[in-house]
PDB file of C-alpha atoms in Angstrom:
ATOM      1  CA  UNK A   1      -8.181 -34.424  14.881  1.00  0.00           C
ATOM      2  CA  UNK A   2      -9.206 -36.439  17.762  1.00  0.00           C
ATOM      3  CA  UNK A   3     -10.148 -33.805  20.276  1.00  0.00           C
ATOM      4  CA  UNK A   4      -9.569 -35.898  23.393  1.00  0.00           C
ATOM      5  CA  UNK A   5      -6.039 -36.585  22.374  1.00  0.00           C
ATOM      6  CA  UNK A   6      -5.369 -33.138  21.312  1.00  0.00           C
ATOM      7  CA  UNK A   7      -6.483 -31.755  24.714  1.00  0.00           C
ATOM      8  CA  UNK A   8      -4.370 -34.448  26.332  1.00  0.00           C
ATOM      9  CA  UNK A   9      -1.396 -33.455  24.402  1.00  0.00           C
ATOM     10  CA  UNK A  10      -1.720 -29.797  25.176  1.00  0.00           C
ATOM     11  CA  UNK A  11      -2.229 -30.339  28.874  1.00  0.00           C
ATOM     12  CA  UNK A  12       0.734 -32.798  29.202  1.00  0.00           C
ATOM     13  CA  UNK A  13       3.011 -30.564  27.067  1.00  0.00           C
ATOM     14  CA  UNK A  14       2.125 -27.565  29.171  1.00  0.00           C
ATOM     15  CA  UNK A  15       2.696 -29.491  32.501  1.00  0.00           C
ATOM     16  CA  UNK A  16       6.078 -30.724  31.075  1.00  0.00           C
ATOM     17  CA  UNK A  17       7.059 -27.198  30.051  1.00  0.00           C
ATOM     18  CA  UNK A  18       6.092 -25.903  33.556  1.00  0.00           C
ATOM     19  CA  UNK A  19       8.053 -28.726  35.270  1.00  0.00           C
ATOM     20  CA  UNK A  20      11.142 -28.222  33.117  1.00  0.00           C
ATOM     21  CA  UNK A  21      11.100 -24.476  33.598  1.00  0.00           C
ATOM     22  CA  UNK A  22      10.921 -24.956  37.487  1.00  0.00           C
ATOM     23  CA  UNK A  23      13.949 -27.268  37.083  1.00  0.00           C
ATOM     24  CA  UNK A  24      15.794 -24.726  35.019  1.00  0.00           C
ATOM     25  CA  UNK A  25      14.974 -22.075  37.571  1.00  0.00           C
ATOM     26  CA  UNK A  26      16.361 -24.220  40.325  1.00  0.00           C
ATOM     27  CA  UNK A  27      19.418 -24.911  38.235  1.00  0.00           C
ATOM     28  CA  UNK A  28      18.864 -28.672  37.926  1.00  0.00           C
ATOM     29  CA  UNK A  29      19.752 -30.855  34.997  1.00  0.00           C
ATOM     30  CA  UNK A  30      17.098 -32.940  33.141  1.00  0.00           C
ATOM     31  CA  UNK A  31      16.639 -36.247  35.086  1.00  0.00           C
ATOM     32  CA  UNK A  32      14.917 -39.454  34.245  1.00  0.00           C
ATOM     33  CA  UNK A  33      11.571 -38.359  35.499  1.00  0.00           C
ATOM     34  CA  UNK A  34      11.532 -35.533  33.126  1.00  0.00           C
ATOM     35  CA  UNK A  35      12.564 -37.715  30.218  1.00  0.00           C
ATOM     36  CA  UNK A  36       9.850 -40.059  31.173  1.00  0.00           C
ATOM     37  CA  UNK A  37       7.383 -37.240  31.125  1.00  0.00           C
ATOM     38  CA  UNK A  38       8.524 -36.218  27.731  1.00  0.00           C
ATOM     39  CA  UNK A  39       8.179 -39.809  26.464  1.00  0.00           C
ATOM     40  CA  UNK A  40       4.630 -39.799  27.570  1.00  0.00           C
ATOM     41  CA  UNK A  41       3.881 -36.519  25.740  1.00  0.00           C
ATOM     42  CA  UNK A  42       5.659 -37.926  22.584  1.00  0.00           C
ATOM     43  CA  UNK A  43       3.493 -41.130  22.812  1.00  0.00           C
ATOM     44  CA  UNK A  44       0.377 -39.055  22.940  1.00  0.00           C
ATOM     45  CA  UNK A  45       1.495 -37.101  19.899  1.00  0.00           C
ATOM     46  CA  UNK A  46       2.049 -40.293  18.043  1.00  0.00           C
ATOM     47  CA  UNK A  47      -1.447 -41.495  19.035  1.00  0.00           C
ATOM     48  CA  UNK A  48      -2.662 -38.258  17.526  1.00  0.00           C
ATOM     49  CA  UNK A  49      -0.864 -38.917  14.360  1.00  0.00           C
ATOM     50  CA  UNK A  50      -2.417 -42.349  14.102  1.00  0.00           C
ATOM     51  CA  UNK A  51      -5.841 -40.761  15.063  1.00  0.00           C
ATOM     52  CA  UNK A  52      -5.401 -38.174  12.305  1.00  0.00           C
ATOM     53  CA  UNK A  53      -4.592 -40.865   9.641  1.00  0.00           C
ATOM     54  CA  UNK A  54      -7.585 -42.950  10.603  1.00  0.00           C
ATOM     55  CA  UNK A  55      -9.863 -39.926  10.356  1.00  0.00           C
ATOM     56  CA  UNK A  56      -8.445 -38.958   6.996  1.00  0.00           C
ATOM     57  CA  UNK A  57      -8.987 -42.643   5.865  1.00  0.00           C
ATOM     58  CA  UNK A  58     -12.672 -42.205   6.800  1.00  0.00           C
ATOM     59  CA  UNK A  59     -13.007 -39.208   4.696  1.00  0.00           C
ATOM     60  CA  UNK A  60     -12.435 -36.282   7.041  1.00  0.00           C
ATOM     61  CA  UNK A  61      -9.790 -33.764   6.142  1.00  0.00           C
ATOM     62  CA  UNK A  62      -8.318 -30.543   7.339  1.00  0.00           C
ATOM     63  CA  UNK A  63      -9.004 -27.197   5.646  1.00  0.00           C
ATOM     64  CA  UNK A  64      -5.413 -26.764   4.574  1.00  0.00           C
ATOM     65  CA  UNK A  65      -3.948 -30.157   4.199  1.00  0.00           C
ATOM     66  CA  UNK A  66      -0.261 -29.095   3.617  1.00  0.00           C
ATOM     67  CA  UNK A  67      -0.393 -26.805   6.717  1.00  0.00           C
ATOM     68  CA  UNK A  68      -1.888 -29.504   8.807  1.00  0.00           C
ATOM     69  CA  UNK A  69       0.766 -32.111   7.706  1.00  0.00           C
ATOM     70  CA  UNK A  70       3.648 -29.575   8.528  1.00  0.00           C
ATOM     71  CA  UNK A  71       2.145 -28.768  11.917  1.00  0.00           C
ATOM     72  CA  UNK A  72       1.736 -32.461  12.694  1.00  0.00           C
ATOM     73  CA  UNK A  73       5.384 -33.208  11.612  1.00  0.00           C
ATOM     74  CA  UNK A  74       6.642 -30.305  13.668  1.00  0.00           C
ATOM     75  CA  UNK A  75       4.883 -31.570  16.760  1.00  0.00           C
ATOM     76  CA  UNK A  76       6.308 -35.020  16.304  1.00  0.00           C
ATOM     77  CA  UNK A  77       9.970 -33.953  15.988  1.00  0.00           C
ATOM     78  CA  UNK A  78       9.925 -30.980  18.577  1.00  0.00           C
ATOM     79  CA  UNK A  79      10.509 -32.880  21.652  1.00  0.00           C
ATOM     80  CA  UNK A  80      13.309 -35.505  20.260  1.00  0.00           C
ATOM     81  CA  UNK A  81      15.275 -32.528  18.770  1.00  0.00           C
ATOM     82  CA  UNK A  82      14.714 -30.287  21.835  1.00  0.00           C
ATOM     83  CA  UNK A  83      15.837 -33.217  24.012  1.00  0.00           C
ATOM     84  CA  UNK A  84      18.991 -33.776  21.963  1.00  0.00           C
ATOM     85  CA  UNK A  85      19.849 -30.148  21.884  1.00  0.00           C
ATOM     86  CA  UNK A  86      19.179 -29.904  25.583  1.00  0.00           C
ATOM     87  CA  UNK A  87      21.380 -32.932  26.359  1.00  0.00           C
ATOM     88  CA  UNK A  88      24.292 -31.316  24.675  1.00  0.00           C
ATOM     89  CA  UNK A  89      24.845 -29.163  27.778  1.00  0.00           C
ATOM     90  CA  UNK A  90      24.020 -29.898  31.420  1.00  0.00           C
ATOM     91  CA  UNK A  91      23.311 -26.341  32.450  1.00  0.00           C
ATOM     92  CA  UNK A  92      20.377 -24.276  33.324  1.00  0.00           C
ATOM     93  CA  UNK A  93      19.986 -23.137  29.691  1.00  0.00           C
ATOM     94  CA  UNK A  94      20.238 -26.716  28.490  1.00  0.00           C
ATOM     95  CA  UNK A  95      17.338 -27.610  30.755  1.00  0.00           C
ATOM     96  CA  UNK A  96      15.209 -24.712  29.563  1.00  0.00           C
ATOM     97  CA  UNK A  97      15.668 -25.793  25.951  1.00  0.00           C
ATOM     98  CA  UNK A  98      13.372 -28.693  26.566  1.00  0.00           C
ATOM     99  CA  UNK A  99      10.902 -26.386  28.083  1.00  0.00           C
ATOM    100  CA  UNK A 100      10.924 -24.487  24.813  1.00  0.00           C
ATOM    101  CA  UNK A 101      10.332 -27.637  22.896  1.00  0.00           C
ATOM    102  CA  UNK A 102       7.365 -28.521  25.047  1.00  0.00           C
ATOM    103  CA  UNK A 103       5.879 -25.028  24.557  1.00  0.00           C
ATOM    104  CA  UNK A 104       6.283 -25.560  20.780  1.00  0.00           C
ATOM    105  CA  UNK A 105       4.372 -28.760  21.097  1.00  0.00           C
ATOM    106  CA  UNK A 106       1.488 -26.999  22.909  1.00  0.00           C
ATOM    107  CA  UNK A 107       1.483 -24.282  20.217  1.00  0.00           C
ATOM    108  CA  UNK A 108       1.521 -26.890  17.519  1.00  0.00           C
ATOM    109  CA  UNK A 109      -1.577 -28.649  18.825  1.00  0.00           C
ATOM    110  CA  UNK A 110      -3.347 -25.440  19.108  1.00  0.00           C
ATOM    111  CA  UNK A 111      -2.631 -24.617  15.541  1.00  0.00           C
ATOM    112  CA  UNK A 112      -3.576 -28.064  14.470  1.00  0.00           C
ATOM    113  CA  UNK A 113      -7.016 -27.627  16.087  1.00  0.00           C
ATOM    114  CA  UNK A 114      -7.376 -24.420  14.074  1.00  0.00           C
ATOM    115  CA  UNK A 115      -6.534 -25.982  10.697  1.00  0.00           C
ATOM    116  CA  UNK A 116      -8.762 -28.889  11.334  1.00  0.00           C
ATOM    117  CA  UNK A 117     -12.018 -27.267  12.254  1.00  0.00           C
TER     118      UNK A 117
ATOM    119  CA  UNK B   1      12.035 -29.634   5.796  1.00  0.00           C
ATOM    120  CA  UNK B   2      11.224 -29.320   9.377  1.00  0.00           C
ATOM    121  CA  UNK B   3      14.474 -31.005  10.517  1.00  0.00           C
ATOM    122  CA  UNK B   4      16.637 -28.786   8.205  1.00  0.00           C
ATOM    123  CA  UNK B   5      17.625 -26.219  10.724  1.00  0.00           C
ATOM    124  CA  UNK B   6      18.237 -29.077  13.274  1.00  0.00           C
ATOM    125  CA  UNK B   7      20.587 -31.002  11.061  1.00  0.00           C
ATOM    126  CA  UNK B   8      22.370 -27.855  10.383  1.00  0.00           C
ATOM    127  CA  UNK B   9      23.168 -27.388  14.106  1.00  0.00           C
ATOM    128  CA  UNK B  10      24.196 -31.078  14.581  1.00  0.00           C
ATOM    129  CA  UNK B  11      27.880 -30.491  13.608  1.00  0.00           C
ATOM    130  CA  UNK B  12      28.122 -27.414  15.777  1.00  0.00           C
ATOM    131  CA  UNK B  13      26.869 -29.085  18.928  1.00  0.00           C
ATOM    132  CA  UNK B  14      29.852 -31.253  18.970  1.00  0.00           C
ATOM    133  CA  UNK B  15      31.999 -28.244  19.646  1.00  0.00           C
ATOM    134  CA  UNK B  16      33.438 -28.146  23.108  1.00  0.00           C
ATOM    135  CA  UNK B  17      31.000 -27.039  25.700  1.00  0.00           C
ATOM    136  CA  UNK B  18      33.111 -27.871  28.686  1.00  0.00           C
ATOM    137  CA  UNK B  19      33.597 -24.287  29.904  1.00  0.00           C
ATOM    138  CA  UNK B  20      29.851 -23.885  30.378  1.00  0.00           C
ATOM    139  CA  UNK B  21      29.322 -24.943  34.003  1.00  0.00           C
ATOM    140  CA  UNK B  22      25.944 -24.905  35.570  1.00  0.00           C
ATOM    141  CA  UNK B  23      25.070 -21.429  36.628  1.00  0.00           C
ATOM    142  CA  UNK B  24      28.379 -20.051  35.576  1.00  0.00           C
ATOM    143  CA  UNK B  25      27.676 -18.254  32.372  1.00  0.00           C
ATOM    144  CA  UNK B  26      26.023 -15.281  33.970  1.00  0.00           C
ATOM    145  CA  UNK B  27      28.695 -14.724  36.500  1.00  0.00           C
ATOM    146  CA  UNK B  28      31.668 -15.694  34.580  1.00  0.00           C
ATOM    147  CA  UNK B  29      32.645 -12.205  33.473  1.00  0.00           C
ATOM    148  CA  UNK B  30      33.552 -11.139  37.084  1.00  0.00           C
ATOM    149  CA  UNK B  31      36.501 -13.496  37.180  1.00  0.00           C
ATOM    150  CA  UNK B  32      37.833 -12.501  33.749  1.00  0.00           C
ATOM    151  CA  UNK B  33      40.906 -10.878  34.877  1.00  0.00           C
ATOM    152  CA  UNK B  34      43.267 -13.326  33.309  1.00  0.00           C
ATOM    153  CA  UNK B  35      41.847 -13.947  29.933  1.00  0.00           C
ATOM    154  CA  UNK B  36      44.233 -14.919  27.176  1.00  0.00           C
ATOM    155  CA  UNK B  37      44.886 -11.615  25.302  1.00  0.00           C
ATOM    156  CA  UNK B  38      45.335 -10.931  21.694  1.00  0.00           C
ATOM    157  CA  UNK B  39      44.156 -14.208  20.190  1.00  0.00           C
ATOM    158  CA  UNK B  40      42.485 -13.010  17.018  1.00  0.00           C
ATOM    159  CA  UNK B  41      39.161 -14.555  15.783  1.00  0.00           C
ATOM    160  CA  UNK B  42      37.661 -17.838  16.747  1.00  0.00           C
ATOM    161  CA  UNK B  43      40.104 -19.775  18.770  1.00  0.00           C
ATOM    162  CA  UNK B  44      39.930 -17.657  21.919  1.00  0.00           C
ATOM    163  CA  UNK B  45      36.303 -16.810  21.502  1.00  0.00           C
ATOM    164  CA  UNK B  46      33.664 -17.919  23.736  1.00  0.00           C
ATOM    165  CA  UNK B  47      31.307 -20.312  21.962  1.00  0.00           C
ATOM    166  CA  UNK B  48      28.059 -18.400  21.062  1.00  0.00           C
ATOM    167  CA  UNK B  49      26.002 -21.649  21.332  1.00  0.00           C
ATOM    168  CA  UNK B  50      26.803 -22.528  25.007  1.00  0.00           C
ATOM    169  CA  UNK B  51      25.274 -21.199  28.155  1.00  0.00           C
ATOM    170  CA  UNK B  52      22.294 -18.848  27.608  1.00  0.00           C
ATOM    171  CA  UNK B  53      23.335 -18.933  23.863  1.00  0.00           C
ATOM    172  CA  UNK B  54      22.004 -22.583  23.766  1.00  0.00           C
ATOM    173  CA  UNK B  55      18.521 -21.359  24.513  1.00  0.00           C
ATOM    174  CA  UNK B  56      18.980 -18.501  22.136  1.00  0.00           C
ATOM    175  CA  UNK B  57      19.921 -20.891  19.310  1.00  0.00           C
ATOM    176  CA  UNK B  58      16.876 -23.137  20.143  1.00  0.00           C
ATOM    177  CA  UNK B  59      14.516 -20.167  19.927  1.00  0.00           C
ATOM    178  CA  UNK B  60      16.133 -19.118  16.643  1.00  0.00           C
ATOM    179  CA  UNK B  61      15.853 -22.645  15.236  1.00  0.00           C
ATOM    180  CA  UNK B  62      12.058 -22.576  16.037  1.00  0.00           C
ATOM    181  CA  UNK B  63      11.672 -19.307  14.206  1.00  0.00           C
ATOM    182  CA  UNK B  64      13.784 -20.504  11.361  1.00  0.00           C
ATOM    183  CA  UNK B  65      11.580 -23.550  10.792  1.00  0.00           C
ATOM    184  CA  UNK B  66       8.285 -21.694  11.419  1.00  0.00           C
ATOM    185  CA  UNK B  67       8.962 -18.797   9.120  1.00  0.00           C
ATOM    186  CA  UNK B  68      10.432 -20.897   6.296  1.00  0.00           C
ATOM    187  CA  UNK B  69       7.552 -23.466   6.426  1.00  0.00           C
ATOM    188  CA  UNK B  70       4.927 -20.864   6.604  1.00  0.00           C
ATOM    189  CA  UNK B  71       6.455 -18.999   3.611  1.00  0.00           C
ATOM    190  CA  UNK B  72       6.681 -22.194   1.754  1.00  0.00           C
ATOM    191  CA  UNK B  73       2.949 -23.044   2.325  1.00  0.00           C
ATOM    192  CA  UNK B  74       1.880 -19.519   1.481  1.00  0.00           C
ATOM    193  CA  UNK B  75       3.940 -19.405  -1.811  1.00  0.00           C
ATOM    194  CA  UNK B  76       2.823 -22.795  -2.875  1.00  0.00           C
ATOM    195  CA  UNK B  77      -0.916 -22.458  -2.164  1.00  0.00           C
ATOM    196  CA  UNK B  78      -1.846 -18.729  -2.443  1.00  0.00           C
ATOM    197  CA  UNK B  79       1.148 -16.753  -3.793  1.00  0.00           C
ATOM    198  CA  UNK B  80      -1.088 -14.297  -5.847  1.00  0.00           C
ATOM    199  CA  UNK B  81      -3.077 -13.190  -2.816  1.00  0.00           C
ATOM    200  CA  UNK B  82      -0.182 -11.234  -1.160  1.00  0.00           C
ATOM    201  CA  UNK B  83       3.172 -11.748  -2.999  1.00  0.00           C
ATOM    202  CA  UNK B  84       4.999  -8.979  -1.119  1.00  0.00           C
ATOM    203  CA  UNK B  85       4.127 -10.346   2.371  1.00  0.00           C
ATOM    204  CA  UNK B  86       4.787 -13.893   1.402  1.00  0.00           C
ATOM    205  CA  UNK B  87       8.181 -13.248  -0.181  1.00  0.00           C
ATOM    206  CA  UNK B  88       9.183 -11.179   2.890  1.00  0.00           C
ATOM    207  CA  UNK B  89       8.219 -14.170   5.035  1.00  0.00           C
ATOM    208  CA  UNK B  90      10.577 -16.245   2.956  1.00  0.00           C
ATOM    209  CA  UNK B  91      13.364 -13.745   3.377  1.00  0.00           C
ATOM    210  CA  UNK B  92      12.748 -13.671   6.990  1.00  0.00           C
ATOM    211  CA  UNK B  93      12.951 -17.376   7.080  1.00  0.00           C
ATOM    212  CA  UNK B  94      16.335 -17.441   5.383  1.00  0.00           C
ATOM    213  CA  UNK B  95      17.609 -14.733   7.632  1.00  0.00           C
ATOM    214  CA  UNK B  96      16.532 -16.928  10.705  1.00  0.00           C
ATOM    215  CA  UNK B  97      18.187 -19.911   9.226  1.00  0.00           C
ATOM    216  CA  UNK B  98      21.485 -17.914   8.723  1.00  0.00           C
ATOM    217  CA  UNK B  99      21.280 -16.434  12.276  1.00  0.00           C
ATOM    218  CA  UNK B 100      20.791 -19.960  13.700  1.00  0.00           C
ATOM    219  CA  UNK B 101      23.736 -21.499  11.723  1.00  0.00           C
ATOM    220  CA  UNK B 102      25.945 -18.423  12.607  1.00  0.00           C
ATOM    221  CA  UNK B 103      25.121 -18.740  16.236  1.00  0.00           C
ATOM    222  CA  UNK B 104      25.934 -22.388  16.430  1.00  0.00           C
ATOM    223  CA  UNK B 105      29.477 -21.927  14.836  1.00  0.00           C
ATOM    224  CA  UNK B 106      32.248 -21.093  17.114  1.00  0.00           C
ATOM    225  CA  UNK B 107      34.401 -19.799  14.259  1.00  0.00           C
ATOM    226  CA  UNK B 108      34.963 -16.077  13.377  1.00  0.00           C
ATOM    227  CA  UNK B 109      33.052 -16.597  10.246  1.00  0.00           C
ATOM    228  CA  UNK B 110      30.049 -17.947  12.087  1.00  0.00           C
ATOM    229  CA  UNK B 111      30.037 -14.979  14.376  1.00  0.00           C
ATOM    230  CA  UNK B 112      30.311 -12.581  11.477  1.00  0.00           C
ATOM    231  CA  UNK B 113      27.345 -14.492   9.667  1.00  0.00           C
ATOM    232  CA  UNK B 114      25.320 -14.292  12.933  1.00  0.00           C
ATOM    233  CA  UNK B 115      26.082 -10.422  13.331  1.00  0.00           C
ATOM    234  CA  UNK B 116      24.992  -9.840   9.692  1.00  0.00           C
ATOM    235  CA  UNK B 117      21.918 -11.881  10.009  1.00  0.00           C
ATOM    236  CA  UNK B 118      20.787 -10.454  13.296  1.00  0.00           C
ATOM    237  CA  UNK B 119      21.310  -6.877  12.033  1.00  0.00           C
ATOM    238  CA  UNK B 120      19.381  -7.644   8.793  1.00  0.00           C
ATOM    239  CA  UNK B 121      16.718  -9.034  10.945  1.00  0.00           C
ATOM    240  CA  UNK B 122      16.595  -6.078  13.288  1.00  0.00           C
ATOM    241  CA  UNK B 123      16.338  -3.708  10.186  1.00  0.00           C
ATOM    242  CA  UNK B 124      13.776  -5.899   8.582  1.00  0.00           C
ATOM    243  CA  UNK B 125      11.426  -6.239  11.504  1.00  0.00           C
ATOM    244  CA  UNK B 126      11.566  -2.523  12.367  1.00  0.00           C
ATOM    245  CA  UNK B 127      11.074  -1.504   8.663  1.00  0.00           C
ATOM    246  CA  UNK B 128       8.273  -3.988   7.920  1.00  0.00           C
ATOM    247  CA  UNK B 129       6.746  -3.400  11.434  1.00  0.00           C
ATOM    248  CA  UNK B 130       6.524   0.276  10.942  1.00  0.00           C
ATOM    249  CA  UNK B 131       5.186  -0.010   7.373  1.00  0.00           C
ATOM    250  CA  UNK B 132       2.550  -2.504   8.514  1.00  0.00           C
ATOM    251  CA  UNK B 133       1.499  -0.045  11.277  1.00  0.00           C
ATOM    252  CA  UNK B 134       1.378   2.933   8.881  1.00  0.00           C
ATOM    253  CA  UNK B 135      -0.276   1.217   6.085  1.00  0.00           C
ATOM    254  CA  UNK B 136      -2.081  -2.063   6.782  1.00  0.00           C
ATOM    255  CA  UNK B 137      -2.998  -2.634   3.141  1.00  0.00           C
ATOM    256  CA  UNK B 138       0.672  -3.268   2.383  1.00  0.00           C
ATOM    257  CA  UNK B 139       0.528  -6.535   4.289  1.00  0.00           C
ATOM    258  CA  UNK B 140      -2.908  -7.994   4.019  1.00  0.00           C
ATOM    259  CA  UNK B 141      -1.904 -11.237   5.445  1.00  0.00           C
ATOM    260  CA  UNK B 142      -0.040 -11.648   8.769  1.00  0.00           C
ATOM    261  CA  UNK B 143       3.680 -11.977   8.127  1.00  0.00           C
ATOM    262  CA  UNK B 144       6.200 -12.902  10.624  1.00  0.00           C
ATOM    263  CA  UNK B 145       7.414  -9.222  10.899  1.00  0.00           C
ATOM    264  CA  UNK B 146       4.008  -7.518  10.738  1.00  0.00           C
ATOM    265  CA  UNK B 147       3.506  -5.059  13.450  1.00  0.00           C
ATOM    266  CA  UNK B 148       6.872  -5.890  14.943  1.00  0.00           C
ATOM    267  CA  UNK B 149       5.939  -9.564  15.193  1.00  0.00           C
ATOM    268  CA  UNK B 150       2.670  -9.118  17.104  1.00  0.00           C
ATOM    269  CA  UNK B 151       1.488 -12.552  16.144  1.00  0.00           C
ATOM    270  CA  UNK B 152       4.535 -14.124  17.733  1.00  0.00           C
ATOM    271  CA  UNK B 153       4.516 -12.546  21.082  1.00  0.00           C
ATOM    272  CA  UNK B 154       6.791  -9.757  19.755  1.00  0.00           C
ATOM    273  CA  UNK B 155       9.615 -12.193  19.785  1.00  0.00           C
ATOM    274  CA  UNK B 156      10.737 -11.098  16.198  1.00  0.00           C
ATOM    275  CA  UNK B 157      11.701  -7.680  17.417  1.00  0.00           C
ATOM    276  CA  UNK B 158      13.313  -8.940  20.684  1.00  0.00           C
ATOM    277  CA  UNK B 159      15.298 -11.802  19.216  1.00  0.00           C
ATOM    278  CA  UNK B 160      17.751  -9.766  17.027  1.00  0.00           C
ATOM    279  CA  UNK B 161      18.332  -7.341  19.848  1.00  0.00           C
ATOM    280  CA  UNK B 162      19.044 -10.126  22.161  1.00  0.00           C
ATOM    281  CA  UNK B 163      21.171 -12.013  19.552  1.00  0.00           C
ATOM    282  CA  UNK B 164      23.228  -8.880  18.901  1.00  0.00           C
ATOM    283  CA  UNK B 165      23.770  -8.096  22.587  1.00  0.00           C
ATOM    284  CA  UNK B 166      24.816 -11.853  23.103  1.00  0.00           C
ATOM    285  CA  UNK B 167      27.250 -11.639  20.211  1.00  0.00           C
ATOM    286  CA  UNK B 168      28.881  -8.628  21.640  1.00  0.00           C
ATOM    287  CA  UNK B 169      28.955 -10.074  25.097  1.00  0.00           C
ATOM    288  CA  UNK B 170      30.632 -13.242  24.092  1.00  0.00           C
ATOM    289  CA  UNK B 171      33.064 -11.322  21.909  1.00  0.00           C
ATOM    290  CA  UNK B 172      34.043  -9.136  24.784  1.00  0.00           C
ATOM    291  CA  UNK B 173      34.704 -11.987  27.058  1.00  0.00           C
ATOM    292  CA  UNK B 174      36.772 -13.514  24.381  1.00  0.00           C
ATOM    293  CA  UNK B 175      38.883 -10.412  23.573  1.00  0.00           C
TER     294      UNK B 175
END
């Protein structure tokens, strides 16, 4: 785990979640700005995947490899699936779905840190 | 594996969601004077996966994936350490998957499936929760339902209650 990226992902995901829940609270649909934010978080997650692969290639490894891989996979797919499910309905709840996905990302990163160290 | 629950939901999301206007779901019941009566089963039922139900399905899907993958890892890597707890995790995972699928279907069968799954979940979390409080040795490793889902912000005990309430509510609006 590249700690800098992990922290960046966690902070960005929490900011995204906060922003999206505010939108949901104000009953607004998801707009381009939010999608751009989600794309940034996703890009950071992918950077982390690359970082993890590089570290593993250098001989480092997680305590529980299988758990680590599953958490990593979950963090990668959470936002795309969340965005897809959110896009199915332009309502307050539809918007909130993306917030849940962002929270999942934050939790996944925290779990990833635990399995790595 | 991780996308399993999501692909299950794919078909259901294409069900009509037109009646869910922004902000309407909560207040819709007040104007329910002229609801089509007597249409048995699904056709007249309000979809369980729209409005707040959409959020509920999302949270259920997260739990379905989380519980199933965790049980999978536990059973594959260290089954002998706490077989009872790990098997229960697996059962919980399956129940969450069934509840997720049930809630995404607009059919009467989907509704029944969701009711059965949520009920089983409620009974399970209350039983396991109580047992784990009374005798901690029974569940040495944290399972989803240990201490009423303490490790998961107590969502495991709240979810089935909310799920059953939502199913009743949408059924009543449809009737």
